[in-house]
Amino acid sequence: MERALSRSSQTTVGNSDHSDALSPHSTSHSCEDEGQPNWLAIEPPSTRHGLSRSPTQASRRPSPSPSQPTPDPDPDPPPPSFRDSQFAIVLRRQRARPPDNSGLKLVSALPSRFINLSNAFEFAGWGSITRLKLAKADLDAGAARVEALRRARVLGQFTASALAGNAVLGSVFYALPAVVAVSGIYSPISLFVATLILFLWRPIMEELASALPISGAPYTYILNVSTKSFALVGAALLILDFSSTAIVSAATAAAYLAGEVPSLPFPTWVGAALVLLIFTVVSLMGVRESARIALAVLSLHLISMSTLIIASCVHWGTTGLGQLKANWELGRSTGGTSAASVARQIYYGVCLGMLGLTGFECTPSYVSKIKPGKFPLVLRNLHIPAIILNTLVMLLALALVPLDTILGGANVLSVLAAVSAGRWLRVWIVVDAVIVLCGGVLTGILAASELLSQLALDRVLPPLFLLPLPLTHAPYVAVLSFSTFSALLYASAGARLAVLSEMFSLVWLAVMLLFPVSLLLLKFNRGRLRRSGARVGLGLGLGVVLGAVGVAVVVVAGNVAYKPRTAGYFAPYFIGIVALFSATQSKVHLLRWLYWVYDQYPSLHERAWGDKLVRLTRRLKRQPVCVLVKTDEINTLFHMVLYVQKNEETSYLKIVHFFEEEKGVPSELEANAKILDEAFPEITVDLILVDGLFDPAHVAALSHHLGIPPSLMFMTCPGPAFPHEVAEFGTRIISL
């Protein structure tokens, strides 16, 4: 791009294609001398020194009378202000394009990193400018998509609570033994404090869900408020968390069964694999059917726990405080009586007691399936029972069961049931444990399938992850892939439940840390986004969000300090998944590296491997993305194109503007689109002017017409007065 300054008296010439790019104060003249470059001129009113003077300044300078001599120029005129200099004459040469728009941009102007091979595939073709009137078939498809999204919100507060509730309330079976091992007699205090901490997270999760009610959270939250690379880190944590939820639940269920039935014909790891297999099949039945099964399982669990609590309270009333006093003395003698030792035991108990809340993080992952206004009720339905169940059951266990028995690794709740009411209740609790923990497996699988489907829509994973079953519409490739990964994770840990449980605690806390971080980024980067609901209408105070971040960091530090090997278990799995996602997100970069290596060995060029790499690279890069724009401001358009360049592997960008009448098209949009098309030689920038309203139905119709999924259509952040829900668009928000 060539720019020059000229005096106002200079003749200006312009390209007729850019006549609408001139400002209201400019003058232009067309010149089409063959062989001469085409120029675009923006010319202000002429002034001294070749610079314009503002109207105010001009009015203040008196004009000399005819009888007075003209004053000499200022010997040392002051430099122009920014306001003055911005009106300088700008001459811009618009590079001539091939007649058929098929030529490459700057293919000979830039140096190549390839010594022996062509780098033509690095450069995209010229873009085009088109006007589009959507056909009836496209409009019908768009309306059907929006209606399908609305019909998909089928989960009420109880069915939605059940999907995550089995994991949240079923975690009591593996959280209590872990807490009592480190906190001893102070375990009820630790569990009570741990469950109260969730009061910090509930309003955070509510505000996020009200602003962005989309599935796959918190990955999708980060994707809409930050970069895609950071979002993929969150996705890696979520995959580990969902897999740990499924495996720990399945292995704990098998362990409970093996503890009560020693004569099982198969080892514990086989039982865990069978549980995972059975509930993989259940999850293929679809979300609604799975939610109904989960609700039945959760209802049985609540009845079982209520029966256990009542029987334990009755038995405690008849036996008195003797066992509790004995446990108290034993716990103080072994754990220490100093204030520091007591505080340390309670602190470590709080850190591990957060395991009793696992499953909460799964709820936002299917928030798009929950009916409007029900999400806060879902969180309440999960939190309040968790406080009562974890604290009260732990207290009853210490009041009725010897501490040595609890620390000996026995199935704590089944022992409590046997002490309270006999064998019949013990068998009941074991059956309930197996069933509800299986429900936790279902929670992990369903949450993971939603995330994997979203990653496929974002082109991180192949499109086959979206393939549905004909009858239930369940994404069977995503479900089967996740179950296979979970089985491999269990096998790589040597089928040791202790290893996965320790890693699970750290993964879960890392995922929970993503929620306040996401809200901080939302407030900073997308503060204009509308929130719905009375409680979150004004937004959450910054102190609460920062407090949640601080608490999460302290609890993570406690887990690592108590067992440093926990971080060792966590790191390789996390790094491996991040590396996998980074590779799938950077396919073109990896192919370019392979092409460069191939270029270094000319003896291999006869095999035409380079042509295959180039064809594959071009096919991957020509997958289009779309940017929905309202303004023609060049800085806004530039930053949106820059976002696409940094976050998506594509050489094909479509800038789309919806208009209802001709005068609604911004005057500089076409000229600025051409500037961007030349400024980014590796991206073809098309401009599409769509005659129609900017609403969810028309955006979905455009998605159908262009063959671009809504998740790859980007837009700026809408303001609080925006009349539509962001979730109905399905687009990504990429700027303030």
XYZ file of C-alpha atoms in Angstrom:
736
model
C 0.000 0.000 0.000
C 1.476 3.336 -1.018
C 0.618 6.585 0.663
C 1.763 10.140 -0.084
C 1.026 13.672 0.998
C 0.225 16.309 -1.624
C -0.643 19.955 -1.675
C -4.259 20.855 -2.205
C -3.572 22.247 -5.640
C -2.447 18.839 -6.934
C -4.799 17.074 -9.305
C -6.405 14.010 -7.661
C -7.469 10.881 -9.413
C -9.576 8.040 -8.087
C -10.699 4.523 -8.809
C -14.373 4.502 -9.619
C -14.775 1.321 -7.567
C -13.969 3.349 -4.455
C -15.897 6.510 -5.122
C -18.085 5.892 -2.102
C -15.015 5.817 0.147
C -14.493 9.552 -0.213
C -15.392 11.788 2.685
C -18.085 14.450 2.323
C -15.369 17.101 2.105
C -13.317 15.391 -0.585
C -13.168 15.832 -4.311
C -12.286 13.154 -6.822
C -11.584 12.939 -10.516
C -11.406 9.767 -12.529
C -8.498 8.943 -14.754
C -8.194 5.636 -16.541
C -5.037 6.103 -18.568
C -4.037 2.675 -19.678
C -0.997 1.384 -17.897
C -1.253 4.005 -15.170
C -2.026 3.076 -11.543
C -5.442 3.864 -10.167
C -5.480 6.303 -7.256
C -7.864 7.134 -4.480
C -7.676 10.659 -3.095
C -9.172 12.187 0.015
C -8.627 15.954 -0.138
C -9.523 18.572 2.505
C -9.895 22.308 2.012
C -6.547 23.853 1.119
C -4.585 25.777 3.764
C -1.099 27.077 4.305
C 1.670 24.534 4.674
C -0.508 21.988 2.896
C -2.576 21.350 6.030
C -6.147 22.207 6.874
C -7.148 24.539 9.610
C -10.190 23.940 11.730
C -13.179 26.229 11.173
C -12.716 27.730 14.623
C -9.113 28.614 13.952
C -10.001 30.075 10.563
C -12.684 32.325 12.048
C -10.310 33.705 14.676
C -7.686 34.895 12.135
C -8.666 38.403 10.866
C -8.594 39.042 7.128
C -6.350 41.911 6.025
C -8.066 44.940 4.486
C -7.274 45.871 0.876
C -5.322 48.953 2.050
C -3.089 46.968 4.362
C -0.120 44.978 3.101
C -0.306 41.275 3.347
C 1.550 40.162 6.486
C 4.599 38.004 6.055
C 4.281 34.336 6.885
C 5.138 33.337 10.413
C 8.889 32.889 10.613
C 8.486 29.774 12.717
C 4.962 28.361 12.324
C 3.850 25.925 15.054
C 3.531 22.246 14.158
C 0.035 21.104 13.268
C -2.086 19.574 15.979
C -3.485 16.068 15.611
C -6.824 17.579 14.676
C -5.120 19.551 11.931
C -2.900 16.767 10.664
C -5.662 14.242 10.339
C -7.067 16.295 7.428
C -3.860 15.944 5.422
C -4.291 14.849 1.821
C -3.944 11.092 1.506
C -3.227 9.436 -1.819
C -3.675 5.683 -1.844
C -2.874 3.368 -4.698
C -5.370 0.503 -5.050
C -3.621 -2.430 -6.686
C -5.283 -3.492 -9.918
C -6.925 -6.918 -9.771
C -7.105 -9.565 -12.484
C -10.344 -9.371 -14.493
C -11.591 -12.728 -13.237
C -10.489 -12.169 -9.594
C -8.477 -15.376 -9.819
C -5.000 -13.941 -9.331
C -2.953 -14.397 -6.185
C -2.156 -11.486 -3.933
C 1.457 -10.330 -3.661
C 2.731 -13.751 -4.616
C 6.009 -12.302 -5.907
C 6.347 -9.488 -3.409
C 6.981 -11.456 -0.231
C 9.971 -13.704 0.429
C 9.381 -17.426 0.742
C 10.579 -19.749 3.482
C 10.633 -22.560 0.921
C 13.845 -22.729 -1.114
C 13.006 -25.353 -3.721
C 9.214 -25.499 -3.771
C 6.457 -23.050 -4.558
C 4.772 -21.079 -1.806
C 1.715 -20.207 -3.894
C -0.586 -22.028 -1.479
C 0.302 -19.468 1.225
C -1.672 -16.763 -0.558
C -5.411 -16.491 -1.053
C -7.330 -15.120 -4.011
C -9.086 -11.788 -4.257
C -12.374 -11.387 -2.484
C -15.695 -10.333 -3.941
C -18.621 -8.091 -3.072
C -22.109 -9.527 -3.498
C -25.650 -8.688 -2.545
C -27.847 -11.493 -1.336
C -31.563 -12.011 -0.935
C -32.188 -15.188 1.065
C -34.438 -17.733 -0.610
C -37.556 -19.151 1.029
C -35.871 -22.528 1.535
C -33.083 -20.837 3.500
C -35.541 -18.827 5.579
C -37.573 -21.937 6.367
C -34.429 -23.796 7.419
C -33.397 -20.881 9.633
C -36.789 -20.669 11.313
C -36.765 -24.445 11.871
C -33.338 -24.261 13.523
C -34.393 -21.515 15.932
C -37.565 -23.411 16.779
C -35.557 -26.604 17.356
C -33.294 -24.740 19.781
C -36.310 -23.558 21.724
C -37.881 -27.016 21.769
C -34.587 -28.515 22.990
C -34.993 -26.768 26.338
C -36.903 -29.701 27.778
C -35.352 -30.126 31.228
C -37.231 -28.780 34.233
C -35.638 -28.051 37.577
C -35.953 -31.633 38.853
C -34.885 -33.525 35.737
C -31.983 -31.110 35.251
C -31.053 -31.486 38.919
C -31.095 -35.244 38.581
C -28.499 -35.340 35.784
C -25.872 -33.723 38.005
C -27.495 -34.663 41.315
C -26.399 -38.282 41.189
C -22.781 -37.137 40.966
C -23.165 -34.403 43.615
C -25.120 -36.407 46.192
C -23.497 -39.732 45.279
C -20.031 -38.331 46.022
C -20.750 -38.854 49.717
C -19.712 -42.483 49.245
C -16.114 -41.611 48.308
C -15.723 -38.132 49.868
C -16.377 -39.148 53.492
C -13.574 -41.744 53.776
C -11.099 -39.318 52.161
C -11.992 -36.495 54.557
C -11.999 -38.550 57.757
C -8.551 -39.867 56.889
C -7.039 -36.378 57.144
C -9.452 -34.492 59.391
C -10.390 -37.227 61.858
C -12.851 -36.189 64.492
C -13.123 -32.725 62.933
C -14.516 -34.105 59.674
C -18.075 -32.728 60.138
C -16.628 -29.225 60.552
C -14.474 -29.589 57.446
C -17.359 -30.875 55.360
C -19.680 -28.141 56.579
C -17.176 -25.404 55.698
C -16.457 -27.026 52.315
C -20.128 -27.113 51.369
C -20.665 -23.513 52.506
C -17.929 -22.351 50.138
C -20.230 -23.149 47.231
C -22.343 -20.127 48.162
C -19.589 -18.110 46.450
C -19.933 -20.097 43.232
C -23.689 -20.216 42.843
C -24.209 -16.530 41.915
C -21.142 -16.686 39.648
C -22.543 -19.665 37.751
C -25.981 -18.043 37.610
C -24.657 -14.844 36.060
C -22.570 -16.706 33.510
C -25.519 -18.880 32.515
C -27.826 -15.875 32.241
C -25.385 -14.023 29.987
C -24.329 -17.034 27.884
C -26.915 -19.857 28.157
C -24.967 -22.180 25.855
C -23.808 -25.766 26.297
C -20.232 -26.877 26.778
C -19.463 -24.432 29.596
C -17.057 -23.302 30.917
C -15.238 -23.977 27.630
C -17.853 -21.993 25.728
C -17.732 -19.195 28.294
C -13.998 -18.745 27.771
C -14.391 -19.049 24.002
C -16.766 -16.070 24.006
C -14.784 -13.868 26.391
C -11.157 -14.743 25.585
C -8.986 -16.549 23.033
C -9.551 -19.987 21.586
C -6.194 -21.232 22.917
C -7.245 -20.456 26.487
C -10.628 -22.051 25.829
C -8.925 -25.285 24.730
C -7.027 -25.378 28.041
C -10.408 -25.230 29.746
C -11.721 -27.968 27.452
C -8.793 -30.212 28.417
C -9.587 -29.721 32.108
C -13.248 -30.486 31.476
C -12.500 -33.706 29.596
C -10.306 -34.866 32.484
C -12.964 -33.864 34.992
C -15.819 -35.634 33.213
C -13.678 -38.726 32.696
C -12.647 -38.747 36.356
C -16.285 -38.367 37.385
C -17.295 -41.374 35.311
C -14.353 -43.602 36.293
C -14.286 -42.782 40.012
C -18.050 -43.316 40.239
C -17.856 -46.636 38.360
C -14.864 -47.893 40.353
C -16.408 -46.860 43.694
C -19.641 -48.648 42.798
C -17.673 -51.794 41.959
C -15.676 -51.472 45.198
C -18.856 -51.155 47.291
C -20.277 -54.228 45.628
C -17.059 -56.199 46.099
C -16.922 -55.184 49.774
C -20.331 -56.690 50.435
C -20.125 -59.656 48.062
C -16.588 -61.086 48.378
C -17.470 -64.065 46.166
C -17.926 -62.024 42.985
C -16.693 -64.004 39.968
C -14.710 -61.054 38.589
C -12.240 -58.498 39.997
C -13.183 -54.922 40.847
C -11.763 -53.414 37.656
C -14.007 -55.655 35.554
C -17.012 -54.456 37.538
C -16.011 -50.835 36.879
C -15.697 -51.572 33.152
C -19.139 -53.211 33.108
C -20.706 -50.194 34.815
C -19.093 -47.874 32.272
C -20.335 -50.044 29.406
C -23.916 -50.260 30.680
C -24.279 -46.520 31.136
C -22.662 -45.788 27.829
C -25.609 -47.651 26.313
C -28.040 -45.708 28.531
C -26.570 -42.372 27.433
C -27.182 -43.307 23.792
C -30.909 -43.177 24.541
C -30.854 -39.360 24.443
C -30.822 -36.535 26.977
C -34.502 -36.550 27.915
C -34.693 -40.301 28.484
C -31.390 -40.235 30.367
C -32.689 -37.419 32.573
C -35.792 -39.446 33.466
C -33.650 -42.428 34.434
C -31.377 -40.129 36.439
C -34.380 -38.651 38.250
C -35.575 -42.119 39.256
C -32.085 -42.990 40.513
C -31.793 -39.740 42.476
C -35.217 -40.243 44.053
C -34.151 -43.691 45.272
C -30.947 -42.212 46.678
C -32.755 -39.466 48.588
C -35.184 -42.008 50.077
C -32.279 -44.264 51.048
C -30.303 -41.452 52.699
C -33.391 -40.210 54.530
C -34.015 -43.716 55.855
C -30.382 -44.037 56.952
C -30.421 -40.659 58.712
C -33.666 -41.413 60.557
C -32.511 -44.882 61.626
C -29.133 -43.487 62.768
C -30.748 -40.684 64.763
C -33.073 -43.157 66.501
C -30.167 -45.466 67.325
C -28.045 -42.547 68.568
C -30.906 -41.516 70.851
C -30.946 -44.983 72.437
C -27.166 -45.444 72.784
C -26.189 -41.958 73.922
C -22.916 -40.086 73.460
C -20.545 -42.848 74.509
C -19.159 -43.705 71.074
C -18.809 -40.051 70.098
C -16.808 -39.319 73.272
C -14.572 -42.326 72.646
C -13.916 -41.227 69.098
C -13.245 -37.688 70.282
C -10.598 -38.821 72.760
C -8.975 -41.130 70.231
C -8.951 -38.465 67.546
C -7.367 -35.839 69.818
C -4.726 -38.265 71.046
C -3.657 -39.272 67.531
C -4.101 -35.957 65.721
C -2.804 -33.569 68.373
C -4.483 -31.026 70.600
C -2.614 -27.823 69.728
C -4.413 -25.083 67.856
C -2.044 -25.404 64.900
C -2.624 -29.166 64.516
C -6.392 -28.754 64.805
C -6.408 -25.936 62.214
C -4.230 -28.023 59.893
C -6.560 -31.016 60.123
C -9.636 -28.879 59.461
C -7.913 -27.100 56.560
C -6.853 -30.315 54.837
C -10.319 -31.710 55.480
C -11.876 -28.699 53.769
C -9.552 -29.130 50.788
C -10.489 -32.787 50.338
C -14.091 -32.186 51.398
C -14.693 -30.280 48.177
C -14.841 -33.723 46.566
C -18.259 -34.016 48.164
C -19.466 -31.377 45.688
C -18.207 -32.922 42.471
C -20.858 -32.815 39.795
C -21.726 -29.138 40.209
C -19.386 -28.244 37.377
C -21.356 -30.520 35.033
C -24.585 -28.537 35.312
C -23.610 -25.572 33.049
C -22.434 -28.008 30.392
C -26.065 -28.761 29.439
C -27.617 -25.407 30.402
C -29.020 -24.941 26.865
C -31.289 -27.943 27.528
C -32.718 -26.423 30.736
C -35.963 -24.444 30.585
C -35.616 -20.640 30.954
C -35.405 -19.414 34.549
C -34.823 -22.866 36.048
C -31.028 -22.879 36.291
C -30.828 -21.063 39.692
C -33.373 -23.544 41.076
C -31.245 -26.431 39.809
C -28.194 -25.130 41.668
C -30.264 -24.664 44.811
C -31.699 -28.180 44.550
C -28.170 -29.580 44.402
C -26.498 -27.389 47.008
C -28.845 -27.489 49.999
C -29.128 -31.327 50.121
C -25.336 -31.554 49.753
C -24.833 -29.391 52.859
C -27.251 -31.480 54.939
C -26.187 -34.875 53.645
C -22.422 -34.524 53.875
C -22.338 -32.871 57.293
C -25.071 -34.878 59.013
C -24.035 -38.297 57.744
C -20.424 -37.680 58.769
C -21.541 -36.641 62.255
C -23.749 -39.730 62.610
C -20.914 -41.986 61.491
C -18.593 -40.574 64.176
C -21.370 -40.863 66.775
C -22.126 -44.548 66.088
C -19.128 -46.204 64.395
C -15.699 -46.648 66.050
C -13.054 -44.362 64.530
C -10.715 -47.296 63.906
C -13.380 -48.979 61.770
C -13.945 -45.803 59.756
C -10.207 -45.346 59.179
C -9.813 -49.026 58.318
C -11.177 -48.508 54.797
C -14.583 -50.109 55.309
C -17.628 -48.961 53.379
C -18.526 -46.288 55.925
C -22.189 -45.823 55.081
C -22.935 -49.532 54.847
C -21.298 -50.040 58.272
C -23.374 -47.162 59.666
C -26.511 -48.779 58.248
C -25.660 -52.149 59.834
C -25.001 -50.524 63.236
C -28.206 -48.482 63.078
C -30.788 -50.970 61.805
C -29.159 -54.266 60.911
C -28.327 -56.165 57.740
C -31.473 -55.244 55.808
C -30.545 -51.557 55.803
C -26.921 -52.377 55.012
C -27.963 -54.285 51.879
C -30.267 -51.438 50.908
C -27.474 -48.855 51.233
C -25.071 -50.979 49.195
C -27.645 -51.326 46.403
C -28.297 -47.595 46.565
C -24.554 -46.866 46.416
C -24.104 -48.953 43.309
C -27.107 -47.413 41.555
C -26.440 -43.758 42.404
C -22.767 -44.017 41.570
C -23.793 -45.441 38.222
C -25.849 -42.281 37.829
C -22.613 -40.330 38.309
C -21.181 -42.240 35.371
C -24.151 -41.091 33.301
C -23.543 -37.478 34.349
C -19.944 -37.573 33.165
C -20.796 -39.170 29.817
C -23.631 -36.765 28.960
C -21.634 -33.681 29.943
C -18.647 -34.870 27.915
C -20.738 -35.602 24.819
C -22.073 -32.020 24.869
C -18.514 -30.693 25.083
C -17.167 -32.928 22.324
C -20.028 -31.942 20.041
C -19.236 -28.279 20.622
C -15.542 -28.878 19.884
C -16.555 -30.523 16.614
C -18.673 -27.494 15.684
C -15.643 -25.299 16.364
C -13.503 -27.503 14.052
C -11.225 -28.620 16.861
C -12.449 -32.195 16.387
C -13.577 -33.873 13.136
C -17.234 -33.420 12.066
C -17.965 -37.111 12.624
C -18.289 -36.329 16.355
C -21.607 -34.703 15.446
C -23.116 -37.781 13.833
C -26.414 -38.618 15.614
C -28.331 -41.842 16.038
C -31.469 -41.897 13.854
C -33.995 -42.388 16.670
C -32.552 -40.744 19.797
C -30.350 -38.155 18.038
C -27.604 -38.881 20.560
C -24.074 -38.075 19.230
C -22.917 -41.680 19.314
C -19.354 -41.019 18.078
C -18.802 -38.506 20.881
C -20.279 -40.855 23.499
C -18.292 -43.895 22.366
C -15.068 -41.896 22.031
C -15.383 -40.503 25.540
C -16.147 -43.912 27.058
C -13.110 -45.358 25.291
C -10.924 -42.533 26.586
C -12.218 -43.072 30.136
C -11.413 -46.765 29.932
C -7.888 -45.965 28.719
C -7.457 -43.464 31.548
C -8.492 -46.112 34.088
C -6.129 -48.655 32.534
C -3.200 -46.218 32.446
C -3.641 -45.635 36.186
C -3.287 -49.372 36.754
C -6.986 -49.602 37.685
C -6.092 -47.957 41.011
C -8.971 -45.943 42.409
C -6.694 -44.054 44.836
C -4.644 -42.570 41.984
C -7.698 -41.352 40.088
C -9.363 -39.991 43.229
C -6.310 -37.897 44.106
C -6.116 -36.535 40.579
C -9.877 -35.986 40.545
C -9.727 -33.550 43.469
C -7.170 -31.333 41.740
C -8.910 -31.463 38.355
C -12.260 -30.562 39.881
C -10.837 -27.561 41.709
C -9.094 -26.376 38.541
C -12.403 -26.570 36.663
C -14.204 -24.676 39.416
C -11.529 -21.977 39.189
C -12.495 -21.467 35.534
C -15.931 -20.107 36.504
C -14.818 -16.984 38.447
C -12.022 -16.423 35.925
C -14.596 -16.596 33.113
C -16.819 -14.077 34.893
C -13.884 -11.706 35.402
C -13.133 -11.870 31.679
C -16.830 -11.466 30.882
C -17.044 -8.306 32.963
C -13.873 -6.879 31.426
C -14.219 -7.957 27.787
C -18.000 -8.354 27.365
C -19.390 -6.063 30.036
C -22.221 -4.831 27.781
C -23.721 -8.307 27.453
C -27.246 -8.497 28.846
C -27.960 -10.666 31.876
C -31.443 -12.009 32.520
C -33.158 -12.555 35.855
C -33.696 -10.277 38.827
C -30.820 -11.622 40.916
C -28.169 -11.103 38.247
C -29.715 -8.176 36.441
C -27.139 -5.717 37.770
C -24.244 -8.150 37.768
C -22.310 -9.655 40.655
C -19.939 -7.566 42.743
C -16.257 -7.832 41.915
C -15.380 -8.729 45.506
C -17.346 -11.975 45.384
C -15.641 -13.032 42.145
C -12.162 -12.253 43.447
C -13.018 -14.025 46.706
C -13.932 -17.180 44.791
C -10.635 -17.026 42.883
C -8.716 -16.671 46.157
C -10.560 -19.551 47.815
C -9.955 -21.819 44.831
C -6.234 -21.054 44.839
C -5.984 -21.722 48.586
C -7.831 -25.044 48.303
C -5.718 -26.150 45.317
C -2.585 -25.313 47.294
C -3.893 -27.379 50.209
C -4.449 -30.422 48.027
C -0.965 -30.181 46.535
C 0.648 -29.549 49.936
C -1.086 -32.549 51.495
C -0.117 -34.919 48.673
C 2.399 -33.439 46.212
C 2.156 -36.536 44.038
C -1.362 -35.414 43.173
C 0.142 -32.788 40.870
C 2.336 -35.500 39.374
C -0.694 -37.611 38.489
C -2.525 -34.606 37.083
C 0.232 -33.039 34.956
C 0.894 -35.747 32.324
C -2.792 -36.319 31.554
C -3.475 -32.601 31.331
C -0.437 -31.865 29.161
C -1.296 -34.779 26.866
C -4.867 -33.584 26.227
C -3.767 -29.973 25.721
C -1.142 -31.162 23.227
C -3.782 -33.197 21.375
C -6.202 -30.268 21.154
C -3.396 -27.927 20.114
C -2.441 -30.307 17.313
C -6.012 -30.634 16.040
C -6.409 -26.847 16.218
C -3.108 -26.253 14.371
C -3.393 -28.757 11.535
C -2.356 -26.254 8.873
C 0.706 -25.177 10.860
C 1.789 -28.786 11.266
C 1.337 -29.421 7.547
C 3.374 -26.313 6.761
C 6.195 -27.660 8.939
C 6.035 -30.991 7.105
C 6.122 -29.171 3.773
C 9.161 -27.192 4.926
C 10.988 -30.369 5.962
C 10.091 -31.926 2.608
C 11.432 -28.817 0.873
C 14.842 -29.329 2.487
C 15.368 -32.635 0.649
C 15.180 -32.096 -3.140
C 15.834 -35.775 -3.769
C 12.339 -36.549 -2.461
C 10.528 -34.086 -4.722
C 10.080 -36.604 -7.530
C 7.575 -38.497 -5.379
C 5.094 -35.595 -5.475
C 4.453 -35.731 -1.752
C 4.551 -31.960 -1.736
C 1.540 -31.755 -4.046
C -0.463 -33.903 -1.670
C 0.516 -31.724 1.299
C -0.431 -28.588 -0.637
C -3.829 -30.008 -1.637
C -4.559 -31.032 1.950
C -3.438 -27.651 3.270
C -5.607 -25.786 0.781
C -8.621 -27.939 1.600
C -8.248 -27.257 5.318
C -7.675 -23.536 4.824
C -10.619 -23.056 2.489
C -13.154 -23.856 5.196
C -14.910 -20.489 5.515
C -15.808 -18.486 8.591
C -18.158 -15.536 8.804
C -18.017 -12.178 10.583
C -21.287 -10.314 11.160
C -20.677 -6.558 11.168
C -22.819 -3.532 11.829
C -20.315 -0.742 11.225
C -17.862 0.192 8.490
C -15.193 1.536 10.862
C -11.879 0.227 9.619
C -10.398 -0.317 13.094
C -13.331 -2.496 14.144
C -13.196 -4.528 10.954
C -9.425 -4.875 11.229
C -9.537 -6.291 14.754
C -12.249 -8.771 13.810
C -10.192 -10.031 10.871
C -7.154 -10.165 13.137
C -9.115 -12.336 15.599
C -9.959 -14.758 12.812
C -6.333 -14.888 11.704
C -5.106 -15.690 15.231
C -7.822 -18.113 16.320
C -9.035 -19.957 13.226
C -7.162 -21.866 10.548
C -8.838 -20.469 7.478
C -8.015 -18.450 4.390
C -11.626 -17.670 3.570
C -13.466 -14.964 5.508
C -16.906 -13.592 4.708
C -17.842 -10.196 6.108
C -21.632 -9.987 6.305
C -23.822 -6.945 6.830
C -27.619 -7.190 7.153
C -29.614 -4.213 5.882
C -33.313 -3.473 5.509
C -33.052 -0.641 3.017
C -30.376 0.667 0.686
C -29.514 3.692 2.799
C -28.813 1.362 5.706
C -25.551 0.108 4.157
C -22.589 1.994 5.696
C -20.950 4.195 3.065
C -17.360 3.050 3.644
C -18.028 -0.681 4.025
C -17.242 -1.749 0.460
C -14.052 0.330 0.233
C -12.800 -0.862 3.620
C -13.511 -4.488 2.739
C -11.272 -4.087 -0.313
C -8.555 -2.544 1.842
C -8.698 -5.494 4.232
C -8.684 -7.918 1.319
C -5.350 -6.467 0.235
C -3.979 -6.007 3.763
C -4.310 -9.753 4.505
C -2.806 -11.574 1.503
C -3.283 -14.968 3.178
C -7.059 -14.466 3.589
C -9.732 -14.010 0.942
C -12.098 -11.366 2.281
C -15.582 -11.459 0.756
C -18.239 -8.882 1.533
C -21.863 -10.047 1.496
C -24.678 -7.529 1.879
C -27.791 -9.405 2.965
C -31.212 -7.879 2.453
C -33.039 -8.758 5.659
C -33.400 -8.283 9.392
C -30.574 -9.092 11.769
C -32.290 -11.667 13.958
C -31.719 -15.341 14.897
C -33.888 -16.702 12.094
C -32.120 -14.735 9.343
C -28.661 -15.550 10.732
C -29.614 -19.232 10.812
C -30.926 -18.928 7.247
C -27.618 -17.391 6.159
C -25.779 -20.223 7.920
C -27.845 -22.705 5.897
C -27.211 -20.832 2.655
C -23.439 -20.536 3.145
C -22.938 -23.940 4.756
C -21.148 -22.350 7.727
C -22.220 -23.522 11.208
C -23.389 -20.700 13.521
C -20.518 -21.466 15.903
C -18.152 -20.200 13.168
C -20.104 -16.990 12.639
C -18.675 -14.202 14.796
C -20.158 -10.942 16.024
C -19.439 -8.062 18.359
C -20.892 -7.992 21.851
C -24.540 -6.851 21.811
C -25.636 -4.238 24.310
C -28.193 -4.569 27.117
C -30.974 -3.251 24.861
C -30.431 -5.964 22.249
C -33.868 -7.554 21.674
C -32.711 -11.149 21.043
C -31.047 -13.878 23.117
C -27.432 -14.579 22.260
C -28.024 -18.328 22.627
C -30.545 -18.317 19.769
C -27.947 -16.948 17.369
C -25.435 -19.643 18.261
C -22.671 -17.287 17.135
C -19.411 -16.491 18.895
C -18.799 -13.097 20.471
C -15.288 -11.930 19.629
C -15.053 -8.258 20.591
C -16.382 -5.674 22.997
